[in-house]
Amino acid sequence: MNLGYACINMKLSYPKKYGLDQHRITMNRSMIRRTFDEKGLDYTSELVMKNVADLHSIIQWNEDNGIKFFRMSSETFPWASEYYQDWTKFPNIRFIHAMLSDCGQLATQYGHRLTAHPGPFNVLVSPNEDVVQNTITDLTIHADIMDFMGLSRTPYNKLNIHCNGVYGDKESALDRFCKNFERLPMSVQSRLTVENDDKATMYSVKELYDGIYKRIGIPIVFDYHHHRFCTGGLSEQEALELAISTWPDDIVPVVHYSESRSKEQLDEKIRPQAHSDLIKQLPNTYGHNVDIMVEAKHKELAIEGFIK
DNA sequence: ATAGGTCAAGCGAGG
DNA sequence: CCTCGCTTGACCTAT
């Protein structure tokens, strides 16, 4: 069982704040549209080179600190949708490829599991063709980066998304998910997973199982915290085990765990779905071997105390 | 150097 | 109709 954290390393991102005498390390350097238009691809490439170099540092930091599970940021290549069609034309692409390849080799050598979680704008269930097209683009970019790293084309290195829409008709929305799945490149299809939602009106594990897994066979990521708000009539154990059953035998399933911010901060005004800074405990895995992605605002600091 | 306003994309919930 | 939150705050300008 591995514990992981997502996208940001607090100590490395804010070294001063945590009393470290070193420069900032982050894979989240980005820019607004206007800057992208003004400064162009050369400047973009500079940010990307720093981001991928820092990914290497983060992997090494993770190894040094006993962490073997990490979700990569989706912001490593700012505005990638504007240039992903032909990576070979991107400035310094040889350096970037080499660095990503090194990152992948390092992770593989250390036995680290690297995953990604493309954002809420990825809506495979959308009735709007433009939205679906943008989704295909964003997922393809994520998969390309994983390919550059030499990561497996399996859900071991998962690309995880939510359905992200209902439109008053789940049945047809789920239909569209399965139909649009066929339009994705193999680099995406082979890694894609889907996660249960934190709203009762959206998708429970059971609904994802019936509507997606049964038809296209992609694994379900079980989120403990979300399940509390959308049980689909299943207990935690039932939902967990149903999700686990969708994973290939030779790949350890991933689950997400977080705790309520309103409880942690003793503030009832905070919406119950919000994530806490830290966690008090680990989830009950009911004896199953899973990798646990801990979604806490303070990132790696939340799991430090649980790493053996 | 820091603070405050601003910032690609989609959706649903809450005010 | 507007804002928030989500995966994840980070960027940019004025002071």
Coordinates of C-alpha atoms (C1' of nucleotides) in Angstrom, one line a residue:
Chain A
M1 CA 0.0 0.0 0.0
N2 CA 1.4 3.4 -1.1
L3 CA 0.4 6.8 0.1
G4 CA 0.5 9.6 -2.3
Y5 CA -0.1 13.3 -2.7
A6 CA -1.2 15.6 -5.5
C7 CA 0.6 18.0 -7.7
I8 CA 2.2 20.3 -5.2
N9 CA 5.0 19.8 -2.7
M10 CA 4.5 22.4 0.0
K11 CA 8.0 22.5 1.3
L12 CA 9.6 22.7 -2.1
S13 CA 7.0 25.2 -3.4
Y14 CA 7.3 27.5 -0.5
P15 CA 10.8 26.9 0.9
K16 CA 10.9 30.1 2.9
K17 CA 7.6 29.5 4.6
Y18 CA 8.9 26.1 5.8
G19 CA 12.4 27.3 6.8
L20 CA 14.3 25.9 3.9
D21 CA 17.2 27.8 2.4
Q22 CA 16.7 26.9 -1.2
H23 CA 15.1 28.0 -4.4
R24 CA 11.5 27.3 -5.3
I25 CA 10.7 23.9 -6.9
T26 CA 7.4 23.5 -8.6
M27 CA 6.0 22.0 -11.8
N28 CA 3.1 24.5 -11.9
R29 CA 4.7 27.5 -13.6
S30 CA 2.0 29.0 -15.9
M31 CA 0.9 32.2 -17.5
I32 CA -2.2 34.0 -18.5
R33 CA -3.4 34.1 -22.2
R34 CA -2.1 37.6 -22.8
T35 CA 1.4 36.7 -21.7
F36 CA 1.4 33.6 -23.9
D37 CA 0.4 35.8 -26.9
E38 CA 3.0 38.4 -26.1
K39 CA 6.0 36.2 -25.2
G40 CA 5.3 33.2 -27.4
L41 CA 6.7 29.7 -27.5
D42 CA 10.3 30.5 -26.6
Y43 CA 9.2 31.9 -23.2
T44 CA 6.7 29.0 -22.8
S45 CA 9.5 26.6 -23.4
E46 CA 11.5 28.2 -20.7
L47 CA 8.7 27.6 -18.2
V48 CA 8.3 24.0 -19.4
M49 CA 12.0 23.3 -19.0
K50 CA 11.9 24.5 -15.5
N51 CA 8.7 22.6 -14.7
V52 CA 10.0 19.3 -16.1
A53 CA 13.4 19.8 -14.4
D54 CA 11.6 20.4 -11.1
L55 CA 9.5 17.2 -11.7
H56 CA 12.8 15.4 -11.6
S57 CA 13.7 17.1 -8.3
I58 CA 10.3 16.2 -6.8
I59 CA 10.6 12.5 -7.7
Q60 CA 14.0 12.5 -6.1
W61 CA 12.6 14.3 -3.0
N62 CA 9.7 11.7 -2.9
E63 CA 12.2 8.9 -2.9
D64 CA 14.3 10.5 -0.2
N65 CA 11.2 10.9 1.9
G66 CA 9.7 7.4 1.4
I67 CA 6.9 8.5 -0.8
K68 CA 6.2 6.3 -3.8
F69 CA 3.0 7.7 -5.2
F70 CA 2.5 11.1 -6.8
R71 CA 0.0 12.8 -9.0
M72 CA 1.6 15.0 -11.6
S73 CA 0.4 18.5 -12.2
S74 CA -1.7 19.3 -15.3
E75 CA 0.0 22.7 -15.6
T76 CA 3.5 21.5 -16.7
F77 CA 2.9 22.6 -20.3
P78 CA 1.1 25.9 -20.2
W79 CA -1.2 26.4 -23.2
A80 CA -0.2 23.0 -24.6
S81 CA -3.4 22.9 -26.6
E82 CA -1.9 25.6 -28.8
Y83 CA 1.2 23.6 -29.8
Y84 CA 0.7 19.9 -29.0
Q85 CA -0.2 19.0 -32.6
D86 CA 3.4 19.0 -33.5
W87 CA 5.7 18.6 -30.4
T88 CA 8.8 18.5 -32.7
K89 CA 8.4 22.2 -33.4
F90 CA 8.3 23.2 -29.8
P91 CA 11.5 25.1 -28.7
N92 CA 14.0 22.9 -26.7
I93 CA 11.9 19.8 -27.3
R94 CA 15.0 17.6 -27.2
F95 CA 16.0 18.8 -23.8
I96 CA 12.3 18.5 -22.6
H97 CA 12.0 14.9 -24.0
A98 CA 15.3 13.9 -22.4
M99 CA 14.3 15.3 -19.1
L100 CA 10.9 13.7 -19.1
S101 CA 12.5 10.4 -20.1
D102 CA 14.9 10.8 -17.2
C103 CA 11.9 11.5 -14.9
G104 CA 10.1 8.4 -16.1
Q105 CA 13.3 6.2 -15.7
L106 CA 13.9 7.5 -12.2
A107 CA 10.3 6.9 -11.2
T108 CA 10.4 3.4 -12.7
Q109 CA 13.8 2.6 -11.1
Y110 CA 12.4 3.7 -7.7
G111 CA 9.1 1.9 -8.2
H112 CA 7.1 5.1 -8.0
R113 CA 3.6 5.3 -9.2
L114 CA 2.9 8.4 -11.2
T115 CA -0.6 9.4 -12.3
A116 CA -2.5 12.4 -13.5
H117 CA -6.0 13.9 -12.9
P118 CA -7.0 16.2 -15.8
G119 CA -9.2 19.1 -14.8
P120 CA -13.0 19.6 -14.6
F121 CA -13.1 21.0 -18.1
N122 CA -12.7 17.5 -19.4
V123 CA -16.3 16.5 -20.1
L124 CA -16.6 13.3 -22.2
V125 CA -20.3 13.2 -21.5
S126 CA -21.0 16.6 -23.0
P127 CA -23.6 17.0 -25.8
N128 CA -21.5 19.9 -27.1
E129 CA -19.1 18.7 -29.7
D130 CA -16.6 21.6 -29.1
V131 CA -16.4 20.6 -25.4
V132 CA -15.8 16.9 -26.4
Q133 CA -13.1 18.0 -28.8
N134 CA -11.3 20.1 -26.2
T135 CA -11.6 17.1 -23.8
I136 CA -10.0 14.8 -26.4
T137 CA -7.2 17.4 -26.8
D138 CA -6.5 17.8 -23.1
L139 CA -6.5 14.1 -22.4
T140 CA -4.2 13.5 -25.4
I141 CA -1.8 16.0 -24.1
H142 CA -1.7 14.3 -20.7
A143 CA -1.1 10.9 -22.4
D144 CA 1.6 12.3 -24.7
I145 CA 3.5 13.6 -21.7
M146 CA 3.2 10.2 -20.0
D147 CA 4.4 8.6 -23.3
F148 CA 7.4 10.9 -23.3
M149 CA 8.2 9.6 -19.8
G150 CA 7.9 6.0 -20.9
L151 CA 5.1 5.4 -18.4
S152 CA 3.0 2.3 -18.9
R153 CA -0.1 2.4 -21.1
T154 CA -2.1 0.9 -18.3
P155 CA -4.2 2.3 -15.4
Y156 CA -1.1 1.8 -13.2
N157 CA -0.3 5.2 -14.5
K158 CA -3.8 6.3 -14.6
L159 CA -5.4 9.3 -16.3
N160 CA -8.4 9.9 -14.0
I161 CA -11.4 12.0 -14.7
H162 CA -15.0 12.6 -13.6
C163 CA -18.0 12.6 -15.8
N164 CA -18.5 16.3 -15.0
G165 CA -22.0 16.6 -16.3
V166 CA -25.6 15.2 -16.1
Y167 CA -27.8 17.6 -18.2
G168 CA -30.8 16.1 -16.6
D169 CA -30.4 12.7 -18.2
K170 CA -27.7 10.4 -16.9
E171 CA -28.5 7.6 -19.2
S172 CA -27.7 9.5 -22.4
A173 CA -24.8 11.2 -20.7
L174 CA -23.2 7.9 -19.9
D175 CA -23.9 6.7 -23.5
R176 CA -22.0 9.7 -24.7
F177 CA -19.1 8.9 -22.4
C178 CA -18.8 5.4 -23.9
K179 CA -19.2 6.5 -27.5
N180 CA -16.7 9.3 -27.1
F181 CA -14.3 7.0 -25.4
E182 CA -13.9 5.2 -28.7
R183 CA -12.6 8.5 -30.2
L184 CA -9.7 8.8 -27.8
P185 CA -6.2 7.7 -28.9
M186 CA -5.0 4.4 -27.4
S187 CA -2.5 6.4 -25.2
V188 CA -5.6 7.7 -23.4
Q189 CA -7.9 4.7 -23.6
S190 CA -5.4 2.4 -22.1
R191 CA -4.9 4.6 -19.0
L192 CA -8.3 6.2 -18.5
T193 CA -10.2 5.8 -15.2
V194 CA -13.4 7.4 -13.9
E195 CA -14.1 8.6 -10.3
N196 CA -17.3 8.8 -8.3
D197 CA -18.7 12.3 -7.5
D198 CA -19.4 14.3 -4.4
K199 CA -23.0 15.3 -5.2
A200 CA -26.0 13.1 -4.9
T201 CA -27.3 14.2 -8.3
M202 CA -24.2 13.1 -10.0
Y203 CA -22.5 9.7 -10.4
S204 CA -22.1 7.1 -7.7
V205 CA -19.8 4.1 -7.9
K206 CA -22.7 1.9 -8.9
E207 CA -23.8 4.2 -11.7
L208 CA -20.3 4.3 -13.1
Y209 CA -20.1 0.5 -12.8
D210 CA -23.3 -0.1 -14.7
G211 CA -23.0 2.9 -17.1
I212 CA -19.3 2.8 -17.9
Y213 CA -17.4 -0.2 -16.6
K214 CA -19.8 -2.8 -17.9
R215 CA -19.6 -1.3 -21.4
I216 CA -16.1 -0.2 -21.9
G217 CA -14.3 -1.8 -19.0
I218 CA -12.3 1.1 -17.6
P219 CA -11.5 1.0 -13.9
I220 CA -13.3 3.0 -11.2
V221 CA -11.4 5.1 -8.7
F222 CA -13.1 5.1 -5.4
D223 CA -13.1 8.3 -3.5
Y224 CA -14.0 7.8 0.2
H225 CA -15.0 11.4 0.9
H226 CA -17.1 11.8 -2.3
H227 CA -18.9 8.6 -1.5
R228 CA -20.4 10.1 1.7
F229 CA -22.3 12.6 -0.5
C230 CA -23.3 10.1 -3.2
T231 CA -23.6 6.6 -2.0
G232 CA -25.9 5.2 -4.7
G233 CA -27.3 3.0 -2.0
L234 CA -24.1 1.2 -1.2
S235 CA -22.1 1.1 2.0
E236 CA -18.5 2.3 2.0
Q237 CA -17.3 -1.2 1.9
E238 CA -19.6 -2.3 -0.9
A239 CA -18.7 0.7 -3.0
L240 CA -15.0 0.2 -2.4
E241 CA -15.2 -3.4 -3.3
L242 CA -17.3 -2.8 -6.4
A243 CA -14.7 -0.2 -7.5
I244 CA -11.8 -2.6 -6.7
S245 CA -13.5 -5.3 -8.8
T246 CA -13.1 -3.1 -11.9
W247 CA -9.3 -3.1 -11.8
P248 CA -7.1 -5.6 -13.6
D249 CA -5.7 -8.3 -11.3
D250 CA -2.1 -7.2 -11.7
I251 CA -2.6 -3.5 -11.0
V252 CA -3.2 -2.2 -7.5
P253 CA -6.3 -0.1 -7.5
V254 CA -6.1 3.6 -6.6
V255 CA -8.5 5.1 -4.1
H256 CA -8.8 8.8 -3.0
Y257 CA -9.0 9.8 0.6
S258 CA -9.7 13.1 2.2
E259 CA -11.3 14.5 5.3
S260 CA -13.8 17.3 5.9
R261 CA -12.5 20.8 6.2
S262 CA -15.5 22.1 8.1
K263 CA -14.8 19.5 10.9
E264 CA -11.1 20.2 10.9
Q265 CA -11.6 24.0 11.1
L266 CA -14.6 23.7 13.4
D267 CA -16.5 25.9 11.0
E268 CA -19.9 24.7 9.9
K269 CA -20.2 27.4 7.2
I270 CA -17.5 25.6 5.2
R271 CA -19.2 23.2 2.7
P272 CA -18.8 19.6 3.9
Q273 CA -17.2 18.5 0.6
A274 CA -14.2 20.8 1.1
H275 CA -10.9 19.2 1.9
S276 CA -9.0 19.5 5.1
D277 CA -5.4 20.7 5.4
L278 CA -4.3 17.5 7.1
I279 CA -5.8 14.1 7.9
K280 CA -6.3 12.5 11.2
Q281 CA -6.3 8.9 10.1
L282 CA -6.1 6.6 7.1
P283 CA -9.3 5.0 5.6
N284 CA -10.5 1.5 6.3
T285 CA -9.4 -0.6 3.3
Y286 CA -11.3 -3.6 4.6
G287 CA -8.2 -5.7 4.1
H288 CA -7.7 -4.8 0.5
N289 CA -4.4 -3.7 -1.1
V290 CA -4.9 -0.3 -2.6
D291 CA -2.8 2.8 -3.3
I292 CA -4.2 5.8 -1.4
M293 CA -4.1 9.2 -3.0
V294 CA -4.5 11.6 -0.1
E295 CA -6.2 14.8 -1.2
A296 CA -5.4 17.3 1.5
K297 CA -4.6 21.0 1.1
H298 CA -1.3 20.7 2.8
K299 CA -0.2 18.0 0.4
E300 CA 2.8 15.9 1.4
L301 CA 2.7 17.4 4.9
A302 CA -0.6 15.5 5.4
I303 CA 1.0 12.1 4.8
E304 CA 4.4 12.6 6.4
G305 CA 3.3 11.2 9.7
F306 CA 1.8 8.1 8.1
I307 CA 4.9 7.1 6.0
K308 CA 6.7 4.3 7.6
Chain B
dA1 C1' 8.9 42.6 -1.8
dT2 C1' 4.2 42.2 -1.0
dA3 C1' -0.7 42.8 -1.7
dG4 C1' -4.7 42.7 -4.3
dG5 C1' -7.0 41.9 -8.5
dT6 C1' -7.2 38.8 -12.3
dC7 C1' -7.2 34.7 -14.8
dA8 C1' -8.7 29.2 -20.6
dA9 C1' -11.7 25.7 -20.4
dG10 C1' -17.6 23.2 -17.9
dC11 C1' -20.7 22.1 -14.8
dG12 C1' -23.9 22.1 -10.8
dA13 C1' -24.9 24.1 -6.2
dG14 C1' -25.9 27.8 -3.4
dG15 C1' -26.7 32.6 -2.6
Chain C
dC1 C1' -27.5 36.2 -12.3
dC2 C1' -23.2 35.7 -9.8
dT3 C1' -19.7 33.1 -7.2
dC4 C1' -17.5 29.1 -5.7
dG5 C1' -15.3 24.7 -6.1
dC6 C1' -13.3 21.2 -8.5
dT7 C1' -7.5 18.6 -10.0
dT8 C1' -4.3 22.6 -8.1
dG9 C1' -3.5 28.6 -7.0
dA10 C1' -0.5 31.2 -9.9
dC11 C1' 0.2 35.3 -12.5
dC12 C1' 0.7 40.2 -13.1
dT13 C1' 0.7 45.0 -11.9
dA14 C1' 0.8 48.6 -8.7
dT15 C1' 2.6 50.1 -4.7

